[in-house]
Coordinates of C-alpha atoms in Angstrom, one line a residue:
Chain A
M699 CA 11.1 -22.0 -44.3
H700 CA 8.0 -21.3 -42.3
R701 CA 10.3 -20.3 -39.4
F702 CA 12.2 -17.8 -41.7
I703 CA 8.9 -16.2 -42.8
R704 CA 7.5 -16.0 -39.3
F705 CA 10.6 -14.4 -38.1
S706 CA 10.7 -11.8 -40.9
I707 CA 7.1 -10.9 -40.3
L708 CA 7.8 -10.5 -36.5
L709 CA 10.8 -8.1 -37.6
M710 CA 8.7 -6.2 -39.9
G711 CA 6.1 -5.8 -37.2
L712 CA 8.7 -4.6 -34.7
F713 CA 9.8 -2.0 -37.4
V714 CA 6.4 -0.6 -38.2
A715 CA 5.6 -0.5 -34.6
S716 CA 8.8 1.2 -33.5
S717 CA 8.4 3.7 -36.3
S718 CA 4.9 4.6 -35.7
Y719 CA 5.9 5.0 -32.1
S720 CA 8.6 7.6 -32.8
A721 CA 6.4 9.4 -35.2
E722 CA 3.7 9.9 -32.4
A723 CA 6.3 10.7 -30.0
Q724 CA 7.3 13.6 -32.3
L725 CA 3.6 15.0 -32.4
A726 CA 2.8 14.9 -28.7
P727 CA 5.7 14.8 -26.5
L728 CA 5.3 12.4 -23.3
T729 CA 4.0 14.4 -20.3
T730 CA 5.7 13.4 -17.1
A731 CA 5.4 14.6 -13.6
D732 CA 8.6 16.5 -14.3
D733 CA 7.0 18.5 -17.2
L734 CA 6.6 22.2 -16.2
G735 CA 3.2 22.3 -17.7
P736 CA 1.7 24.6 -20.5
A737 CA 2.0 28.2 -20.4
I738 CA -1.0 29.5 -19.0
E739 CA -2.6 32.6 -20.6
Q740 CA -4.2 34.9 -18.0
P741 CA -6.6 37.5 -18.5
I742 CA -4.1 40.0 -17.6
E743 CA -0.6 39.6 -18.2
F744 CA 0.3 40.5 -14.6
P745 CA 3.9 41.7 -14.1
H746 CA 5.3 40.0 -11.3
F747 CA 8.7 41.5 -11.8
R748 CA 7.5 44.9 -11.6
H749 CA 5.9 44.4 -8.2
A750 CA 8.2 41.8 -6.5
K751 CA 11.5 43.1 -8.1
D752 CA 11.1 46.7 -8.9
M753 CA 8.8 47.7 -6.1
Q754 CA 10.1 45.0 -3.6
I755 CA 6.6 44.3 -2.4
N756 CA 6.4 41.4 -0.1
C757 CA 4.7 38.2 -1.8
M758 CA 2.5 38.1 1.2
Y759 CA 1.2 41.7 0.7
C760 CA -1.0 40.3 -2.2
H761 CA -1.0 36.4 -1.2
T762 CA -2.1 37.3 2.2
Y763 CA -3.8 33.9 3.0
A764 CA -0.4 32.1 2.7
R765 CA 0.6 32.6 6.2
R766 CA -2.8 31.8 7.7
S767 CA -4.4 29.1 5.7
S768 CA -3.6 26.1 3.5
V769 CA -4.1 28.1 0.4
A770 CA -2.1 31.1 -0.7
G771 CA -5.0 32.9 -2.3
I772 CA -5.3 35.2 -5.2
P773 CA -6.0 38.8 -4.0
P774 CA -9.3 40.3 -4.8
I775 CA -9.6 42.9 -7.3
Q776 CA -9.9 45.5 -4.5
K777 CA -6.4 44.9 -3.5
C778 CA -5.2 46.0 -7.0
I779 CA -7.4 48.9 -7.1
G780 CA -6.4 50.1 -3.6
C781 CA -3.0 51.0 -4.8
H782 CA -3.5 51.5 -8.6
Q783 CA -6.4 54.3 -8.1
S784 CA -3.7 56.6 -6.6
I785 CA -0.9 55.5 -9.0
E786 CA -1.6 58.0 -12.0
S787 CA 1.6 57.4 -13.9
V788 CA 0.6 53.9 -15.1
R789 CA -3.1 54.6 -15.4
E790 CA -3.2 54.8 -19.1
S791 CA -1.2 51.6 -19.7
P792 CA -3.1 48.7 -21.4
R793 CA -2.8 46.2 -18.5
I794 CA -4.4 48.8 -15.9
K795 CA -6.9 50.0 -18.4
K796 CA -8.1 46.3 -18.5
L797 CA -7.9 46.2 -14.7
F798 CA -10.4 49.1 -14.4
E799 CA -12.5 47.6 -17.0
Y800 CA -13.0 44.7 -14.6
W801 CA -13.4 47.1 -11.5
E802 CA -16.0 49.0 -13.3
A803 CA -18.0 46.1 -14.5
N804 CA -18.1 44.9 -10.9
K805 CA -16.4 41.6 -12.0
A806 CA -13.8 39.3 -10.6
I807 CA -10.7 38.9 -12.7
P808 CA -10.7 35.3 -13.9
W809 CA -7.3 34.3 -13.0
K810 CA -6.4 30.7 -14.0
K811 CA -4.5 28.5 -11.7
V812 CA -0.9 27.7 -12.5
H813 CA 0.3 25.6 -9.5
D814 CA -2.5 23.1 -9.6
L815 CA -1.9 20.0 -7.4
P816 CA -4.0 16.8 -7.9
D817 CA -7.2 16.8 -5.7
F818 CA -5.7 14.2 -3.5
V819 CA -2.9 16.1 -2.3
R820 CA -3.2 18.5 0.6
F821 CA -0.4 21.0 0.6
N822 CA -0.3 23.5 3.4
H823 CA 1.0 26.8 2.9
E824 CA 0.7 28.1 6.4
R825 CA 3.1 25.5 7.9
H826 CA 5.7 26.3 5.4
I827 CA 5.5 29.9 5.8
K828 CA 5.3 29.8 9.5
R829 CA 8.3 27.6 9.7
F830 CA 10.8 29.2 7.2
V831 CA 9.7 32.8 7.2
F832 CA 8.5 33.5 10.8
Q833 CA 10.6 31.0 12.8
Q834 CA 13.8 30.6 10.7
N835 CA 13.7 34.3 9.3
R836 CA 14.5 33.3 5.9
P837 CA 13.9 36.0 3.1
V838 CA 10.1 35.5 1.7
Q839 CA 11.2 35.2 -1.8
E840 CA 13.6 32.5 -1.0
V841 CA 11.1 30.7 0.9
C842 CA 8.3 31.1 -1.7
G843 CA 10.7 30.6 -4.7
A844 CA 11.7 27.1 -3.3
C845 CA 8.4 25.8 -4.9
H846 CA 7.4 28.6 -7.2
G847 CA 10.7 29.5 -8.8
D848 CA 11.8 33.0 -9.3
V849 CA 8.7 34.6 -9.8
K850 CA 10.2 38.2 -9.3
E851 CA 11.7 37.7 -12.8
M852 CA 8.3 36.6 -14.5
T853 CA 5.3 38.4 -15.9
V854 CA 2.6 35.8 -15.1
A855 CA 3.6 33.0 -13.0
R856 CA 4.9 29.9 -14.7
R857 CA 5.5 26.6 -13.2
Q858 CA 9.2 26.2 -12.7
K859 CA 9.4 23.0 -10.3
P860 CA 7.8 19.6 -11.1
L861 CA 5.6 19.7 -8.0
S862 CA 5.6 16.0 -8.1
M863 CA 5.5 13.7 -5.1
G864 CA 9.1 12.7 -5.6
W865 CA 10.1 16.3 -5.8
C866 CA 8.2 17.0 -2.6
I867 CA 10.0 14.2 -0.7
S868 CA 13.4 15.1 -2.0
C869 CA 13.1 17.9 0.3
H870 CA 11.4 16.2 3.1
E871 CA 13.8 13.2 3.0
K872 CA 16.8 15.5 3.4
D873 CA 18.8 15.7 6.7
H874 CA 17.6 19.1 7.9
V875 CA 19.7 20.8 10.6
V876 CA 17.7 21.0 13.8
T877 CA 18.5 23.7 16.1
A878 CA 16.8 25.1 19.1
A879 CA 16.8 28.6 17.5
D880 CA 14.3 27.4 14.9
G881 CA 11.5 28.0 17.4
M882 CA 10.4 25.7 20.1
P883 CA 7.1 24.4 21.4
V884 CA 6.0 26.0 24.7
D885 CA 3.6 23.2 25.9
D886 CA 5.0 21.2 28.8
Q887 CA 4.2 17.8 27.3
A888 CA 6.4 18.8 24.3
N889 CA 9.1 20.1 26.5
K890 CA 9.5 16.8 28.5
A891 CA 12.8 14.8 28.5
S892 CA 13.7 13.8 25.0
P893 CA 15.2 10.4 24.3
M894 CA 18.2 12.3 22.8
G895 CA 18.6 14.3 26.0
P896 CA 19.2 18.2 25.9
L897 CA 21.4 18.7 23.2
S898 CA 21.4 22.5 23.0
T899 CA 23.3 25.1 25.3
T900 CA 20.1 26.9 26.0
G901 CA 18.5 23.8 27.7
V902 CA 16.0 23.1 25.1
A903 CA 15.7 19.4 23.9
V904 CA 16.6 19.8 20.4
G905 CA 15.3 16.2 19.8
D906 CA 11.9 17.2 20.9
Q907 CA 11.9 20.2 18.7
A908 CA 12.5 17.7 15.7
Y909 CA 9.5 15.6 16.8
W910 CA 7.4 18.8 17.4
Y911 CA 7.9 19.4 13.5
S912 CA 6.7 15.7 12.8
M913 CA 10.2 15.1 11.7
K914 CA 11.8 11.6 12.1
K915 CA 14.1 10.8 14.9
P916 CA 16.9 13.2 15.0
A917 CA 20.6 12.0 14.9
V918 CA 24.0 13.5 15.2
N919 CA 25.8 13.2 12.0
A920 CA 29.6 12.8 11.3
A921 CA 30.1 16.6 11.7
G922 CA 28.5 16.5 15.1
V923 CA 25.4 18.3 13.9
V924 CA 21.9 17.3 14.8
V925 CA 19.8 16.4 11.6
A926 CA 16.4 15.0 11.1
K927 CA 14.3 14.2 8.3
G928 CA 11.2 16.1 7.6
P929 CA 7.6 14.8 7.9
N930 CA 7.1 12.1 5.2
D931 CA 4.1 10.1 6.5
C932 CA 1.5 9.5 3.7
S933 CA -1.6 10.6 5.6
S934 CA 0.1 14.1 6.1
C935 CA -0.9 15.0 2.6
H936 CA -3.2 12.2 1.3
Y937 CA -6.6 12.0 2.9
Chain R
M229 CA 12.1 -12.7 2.1
S230 CA 14.0 -15.9 2.2
V231 CA 13.2 -18.8 4.7
S232 CA 16.6 -18.5 6.5
N233 CA 16.0 -14.7 6.8
L234 CA 12.6 -15.3 8.2
L235 CA 14.1 -18.0 10.7
E236 CA 16.9 -15.8 11.9
N237 CA 15.1 -12.8 12.4
W238 CA 11.9 -14.2 13.6
S239 CA 11.5 -12.3 16.9
E240 CA 12.0 -9.2 14.8
F241 CA 9.1 -10.1 12.3
R242 CA 6.7 -11.2 14.9
H243 CA 5.7 -8.1 16.7
K244 CA 3.4 -8.6 19.5
H245 CA 2.0 -5.2 19.2
P246 CA 3.2 -2.7 16.7
V247 CA 3.1 0.3 19.1
E248 CA 5.5 -1.1 21.3
D249 CA 8.5 0.0 19.1
V250 CA 7.2 3.1 17.9
P251 CA 5.3 4.7 20.7
H252 CA 2.6 7.1 19.7
D253 CA 3.5 10.5 20.8
P254 CA 2.1 13.0 21.4
Y255 CA -1.2 11.8 19.9
K256 CA -3.1 8.4 19.9
W257 CA -6.5 9.1 18.7
A258 CA -9.2 6.7 20.2
M259 CA -12.9 6.6 20.8
S260 CA -15.3 5.4 23.4
I261 CA -19.1 4.8 22.7
D262 CA -21.6 4.5 25.2
L263 CA -24.3 2.0 24.0
D264 CA -26.4 2.7 27.0
A265 CA -26.8 6.3 25.5
C266 CA -27.1 5.4 22.0
T267 CA -30.7 5.6 20.9
G268 CA -29.8 4.3 17.3
C269 CA -31.0 7.6 15.8
N270 CA -28.8 7.4 13.0
A271 CA -27.6 11.2 13.3
C272 CA -24.0 10.1 13.3
S273 CA -24.3 8.1 10.1
V274 CA -25.9 11.1 8.4
A275 CA -23.4 13.5 9.6
C276 CA -20.8 11.4 8.3
Y277 CA -22.3 11.2 4.7
A278 CA -22.1 15.1 5.0
E279 CA -18.7 15.3 6.4
N280 CA -16.8 12.8 4.3
N281 CA -18.6 13.2 0.8
L282 CA -20.1 9.8 1.0
P283 CA -22.1 8.9 -1.9
V284 CA -25.8 8.0 -1.7
V285 CA -25.9 4.9 -3.6
G286 CA -29.8 4.2 -3.8
K287 CA -32.0 1.4 -3.0
E288 CA -30.8 -1.0 -5.7
K289 CA -27.1 -0.7 -5.2
Y290 CA -27.8 -0.8 -1.2
A291 CA -29.6 -4.1 -1.7
H292 CA -26.4 -5.4 -3.5
G293 CA -24.4 -4.5 -0.5
Q294 CA -22.6 -1.6 -2.1
A295 CA -23.7 0.9 0.6
M296 CA -21.1 3.4 1.4
H297 CA -21.9 4.2 5.1
W298 CA -18.6 4.4 6.9
M299 CA -20.8 4.8 10.1
R300 CA -23.3 2.4 10.3
I301 CA -25.8 1.4 13.1
E302 CA -26.0 -2.1 13.6
R303 CA -29.3 -3.6 14.9
Y304 CA -29.6 -6.7 17.0
W305 CA -33.0 -8.0 18.2
P306 CA -33.3 -10.1 21.3
E307 CA -34.3 -13.5 21.0
D308 CA -37.3 -13.6 23.4
D309 CA -41.1 -14.1 22.4
R310 CA -42.1 -10.5 22.0
E311 CA -43.2 -9.3 18.8
F312 CA -41.7 -6.5 16.8
P313 CA -43.0 -3.1 18.4
D314 CA -42.4 -4.4 21.8
Q315 CA -39.3 -6.4 21.0
G316 CA -36.9 -3.4 21.1
A317 CA -33.6 -3.6 19.1
Q318 CA -30.2 -3.1 20.6
F319 CA -28.1 -0.5 18.6
L320 CA -24.2 -0.7 17.7
P321 CA -22.6 2.1 15.8
M322 CA -19.8 0.4 13.8
M323 CA -17.1 2.3 12.1
C324 CA -13.4 1.8 11.3
Q325 CA -12.0 0.7 14.7
Q326 CA -8.5 2.0 13.7
C327 CA -6.8 -1.1 14.9
E328 CA -3.2 -0.9 16.2
A329 CA -2.4 -4.0 14.4
A330 CA -4.7 -3.7 11.6
P331 CA -5.3 -6.9 9.5
C332 CA -6.2 -4.6 6.5
E333 CA -2.7 -2.9 6.6
T334 CA -0.6 -6.2 6.4
V335 CA -2.5 -7.5 3.3
C336 CA -2.4 -4.5 1.2
P337 CA -0.3 -5.3 -1.9
V338 CA 0.7 -1.7 -2.5
G339 CA 0.9 -0.2 0.9
A340 CA -2.2 2.1 0.4
T341 CA -3.4 1.7 4.1
N342 CA -0.8 2.0 6.7
H343 CA -0.4 3.1 10.2
T344 CA 0.1 6.9 11.1
P345 CA 2.2 8.1 13.9
D346 CA -0.8 9.3 15.7
G347 CA -2.4 5.8 15.7
L348 CA -4.7 6.0 12.7
N349 CA -5.2 3.5 10.1
S350 CA -4.7 5.8 7.2
Q351 CA -6.2 5.0 3.6
V352 CA -4.1 6.7 0.8
Y353 CA -6.7 6.7 -2.1
N354 CA -4.3 7.6 -4.7
R355 CA -2.0 4.7 -4.0
C356 CA -5.1 2.4 -3.7
I357 CA -5.4 -0.1 -6.8
G358 CA -8.7 -1.7 -5.6
S359 CA -7.7 -5.3 -4.9
R360 CA -10.2 -5.3 -2.0
Y361 CA -7.9 -7.6 -0.1
C362 CA -8.2 -5.4 2.9
S363 CA -11.9 -5.5 2.9
A364 CA -11.7 -9.2 2.9
N365 CA -9.4 -9.2 5.9
C366 CA -11.2 -6.8 7.8
P367 CA -12.9 -8.6 10.8
F368 CA -15.4 -5.4 11.3
K369 CA -16.4 -5.3 7.7
V370 CA -16.2 -1.5 7.7
R371 CA -14.2 -0.9 4.4
Y372 CA -16.2 0.1 1.4
F373 CA -15.3 -0.1 -2.1
N374 CA -16.2 2.3 -4.9
W375 CA -17.7 0.2 -7.4
Y376 CA -18.8 3.1 -9.5
D377 CA -17.4 6.5 -10.2
Y378 CA -19.9 8.1 -8.1
P379 CA -19.0 11.8 -8.6
T380 CA -20.1 11.2 -12.2
T381 CA -23.0 8.8 -11.5
E382 CA -26.5 10.2 -11.6
N383 CA -28.4 11.1 -8.5
V384 CA -25.5 10.4 -6.3
W385 CA -25.0 14.0 -5.8
P386 CA -27.6 16.1 -7.8
A387 CA -26.3 19.3 -9.3
E388 CA -27.2 21.7 -6.5
M389 CA -25.9 19.2 -3.9
T390 CA -22.3 19.2 -5.2
Q391 CA -22.1 22.6 -3.6
Q392 CA -22.2 20.9 -0.1
L393 CA -19.3 18.5 -0.8
N394 CA -16.5 19.0 1.6
P395 CA -13.5 20.4 -0.1
D396 CA -11.0 19.3 2.7
I397 CA -11.4 15.7 1.7
T398 CA -10.6 13.7 -1.5
L399 CA -13.6 12.8 -3.9
R400 CA -12.9 9.1 -4.4
G401 CA -13.1 7.7 -7.8
K402 CA -13.8 4.3 -9.2
G403 CA -12.1 1.4 -7.8
V404 CA -10.8 2.7 -4.6
M405 CA -11.2 1.5 -1.1
E406 CA -12.4 3.8 1.5
K407 CA -13.3 3.8 5.3
C408 CA -13.8 5.7 8.5
T409 CA -10.9 7.9 9.0
F410 CA -11.7 9.3 12.3
C411 CA -12.4 12.8 10.4
I412 CA -8.8 13.2 9.6
Q413 CA -9.3 16.3 7.8
R414 CA -10.5 17.7 11.1
I415 CA -7.6 16.4 13.0
R416 CA -5.0 17.7 10.6
V417 CA -6.4 21.2 10.6
G418 CA -6.4 21.1 14.5
Q419 CA -2.9 19.8 14.4
R420 CA -1.6 22.5 12.1
S421 CA -3.3 25.3 13.9
V422 CA -2.0 24.3 17.3
K423 CA 1.5 24.0 16.0
N424 CA 1.5 27.6 15.0
E425 CA 0.7 28.3 18.6
G426 CA 3.4 25.8 19.8
R427 CA 1.3 23.5 21.9
V428 CA -0.6 20.2 21.4
L429 CA -4.3 19.7 21.0
R430 CA -6.4 20.0 24.0
D431 CA -9.4 17.6 24.7
G432 CA -12.5 18.6 22.7
E433 CA -10.6 21.0 20.2
V434 CA -11.1 18.4 17.5
Q435 CA -14.5 16.5 17.2
T436 CA -15.6 14.0 14.6
A437 CA -18.6 14.5 12.7
C438 CA -20.5 11.7 14.5
Q439 CA -19.4 12.8 18.0
Q440 CA -20.5 16.4 17.2
V441 CA -24.0 15.6 16.2
C442 CA -24.7 12.7 18.6
P443 CA -27.7 14.0 20.7
T444 CA -27.1 11.8 23.7
N445 CA -23.3 12.3 23.7
A446 CA -22.7 8.6 23.3
I447 CA -19.6 9.2 21.2
T448 CA -16.5 10.4 22.9
F449 CA -13.5 10.9 20.7
G450 CA -10.0 12.2 21.8
N451 CA -6.3 11.7 22.5
L452 CA -5.7 8.7 24.6
I453 CA -2.3 9.8 25.6
D454 CA -3.5 13.0 27.3
T455 CA -4.6 11.9 30.7
E456 CA -6.9 14.9 30.9
S457 CA -8.9 13.9 27.9
K458 CA -12.4 12.4 28.5
V459 CA -11.7 9.6 26.3
H460 CA -8.6 8.6 28.5
Q461 CA -10.7 9.1 31.8
Q462 CA -13.2 6.6 30.3
W463 CA -10.8 4.1 29.3
K464 CA -9.2 4.2 32.5
A465 CA -12.5 4.0 34.5
Q466 CA -13.5 1.0 32.5
R467 CA -10.1 -0.5 32.9
V468 CA -9.7 -1.1 29.1
E469 CA -6.0 -1.1 28.0
L470 CA -5.1 -0.6 24.5
A471 CA -2.0 -2.7 24.0
V472 CA -3.6 -6.2 25.2
D473 CA -5.6 -8.9 23.5
E474 CA -7.1 -9.8 27.0
Q475 CA -8.1 -7.6 29.5
T476 CA -6.6 -7.7 33.1
K477 CA -10.1 -7.2 34.5
D478 CA -11.7 -10.1 32.7
K479 CA -8.8 -12.3 33.8
E480 CA -10.0 -11.5 37.5
E481 CA -11.9 -14.1 39.6
G482 CA -15.5 -13.8 38.8
G483 CA -14.8 -11.1 36.1
S484 CA -15.5 -7.5 36.3
D485 CA -18.8 -5.7 36.2
L486 CA -17.5 -2.8 34.4
R487 CA -19.1 -2.1 30.9
G488 CA -16.0 -1.4 28.8
Y489 CA -15.1 -3.9 26.0
R490 CA -13.5 -3.9 22.6
I491 CA -15.0 -5.9 19.8
L492 CA -13.3 -8.8 18.6
E493 CA -10.4 -8.3 20.8
E494 CA -9.5 -11.8 20.8
L495 CA -8.3 -11.6 17.3
R496 CA -5.7 -9.4 18.3
P497 CA -6.2 -6.3 16.0
Y498 CA -6.1 -4.0 19.1
P499 CA -8.8 -1.8 18.2
S500 CA -9.0 1.8 19.2
V501 CA -12.7 2.1 19.9
M502 CA -14.1 1.0 23.3
Y503 CA -17.9 0.3 23.6
M504 CA -19.7 0.3 26.8
E505 CA -22.2 -2.3 27.2
R506 CA -25.8 -1.4 27.6
V507 CA -27.4 -1.5 30.8
R508 CA -31.1 -0.7 30.3
E509 CA -33.2 -3.4 28.8
S510 CA -34.3 -2.2 25.3
A511 CA -33.9 1.0 23.3
I512 CA -37.5 1.6 22.8

């Protein structure tokens, strides 16, 4: 008898616990690393699509620090005014009016950070831009879009990728094709004979080039292409 | 790991020295410290506090052994009959020795401290769970534990001092182990900038904070692989080898009169810091 009562109490407890859990789950959805984060309200609803799609302005015209520092940077208000003071056609639109209000009040626009990584992660914009835009000559919007999503279709930027560590690693763990055309180090020390031997026709040791980008040891895959995994050492990003 | 697996692959598990199978290239960071030049002025320790966002714990916590000085000056008093002012201390700057076969690495239950390809002993703060096993296993006792959440503790960094915190390095929270990193933030910045130029770092392009401030240039830091670097030259001149647990020069008949040595070498951690014995009698 006792055993039966105990069992029924246990069952009731389980039922109550599970129902309260599901009720809570409905109220506040579990936020995971794959959650795309809240929609952030910016002081001015900046139309990225107008600039990046309609006007075809290069991302790095405004986010000018991306190619030379670890952070991409938010342009100062001078940059906006520099163009907009001579664009009369949109001068009276509400967003531009607001922009000039900040300008006249001598105030910086308090933009909010959308792609905010935890403080213990050191992402470097410069290295990614240097490699993919300047050495591999890929289109800028494709390179930026790999992490920032299709910004040219947005007004204010919205996080479209998880930006979690697993997501970073999913790219860094991939077998990347290593070619000599991707740029090569000029230093003698890096150009010395590679353990893979000179694999390219141009005489550049492709294996060395992979080492150069802190990639893992390159290997020749089934299709006869030299591939290497990206840098995935903890201390590259966490210190 | 089963016992049979262990026995079958014993030679694979028992590495004599970890760098043999994964050679450091093109960097192996190392240091040499000239104790003859060291005056024990503590400038290196102060610079380290400023560079690496170290909390100033205060007198009481210091007495409890909770000081967070990554770089500390150890004092040794000669046992002769002289009294204090004439006695003259001997100084030894002690920081993480960035061991090649680090005892702390093998015991970390979560792999928060591991070896980097450029020969550093890295500490991944966000992975650390604070078991403090690494600190217990460190023969040099150079690992420091965050017993409190120092960024929010009063008087650690008073309001105006938060402005001087280094943004290039993580502010460690409560329950995390930390230690000297050979100023990894400076190394990484240097490595990235020279990658853009397509070359490797030259000697002197990256300085650690302690090296930078040392008034007597007692501390030398650099790339041990680069034969042109000062640290390589010093290691070579002192005949100190990285990957041995007993130096060839010490095995020679009558020993050697060279000054270079590594601390606790016989424990086989293969430290990356070489000290040069003091020649003059006393520091004062």
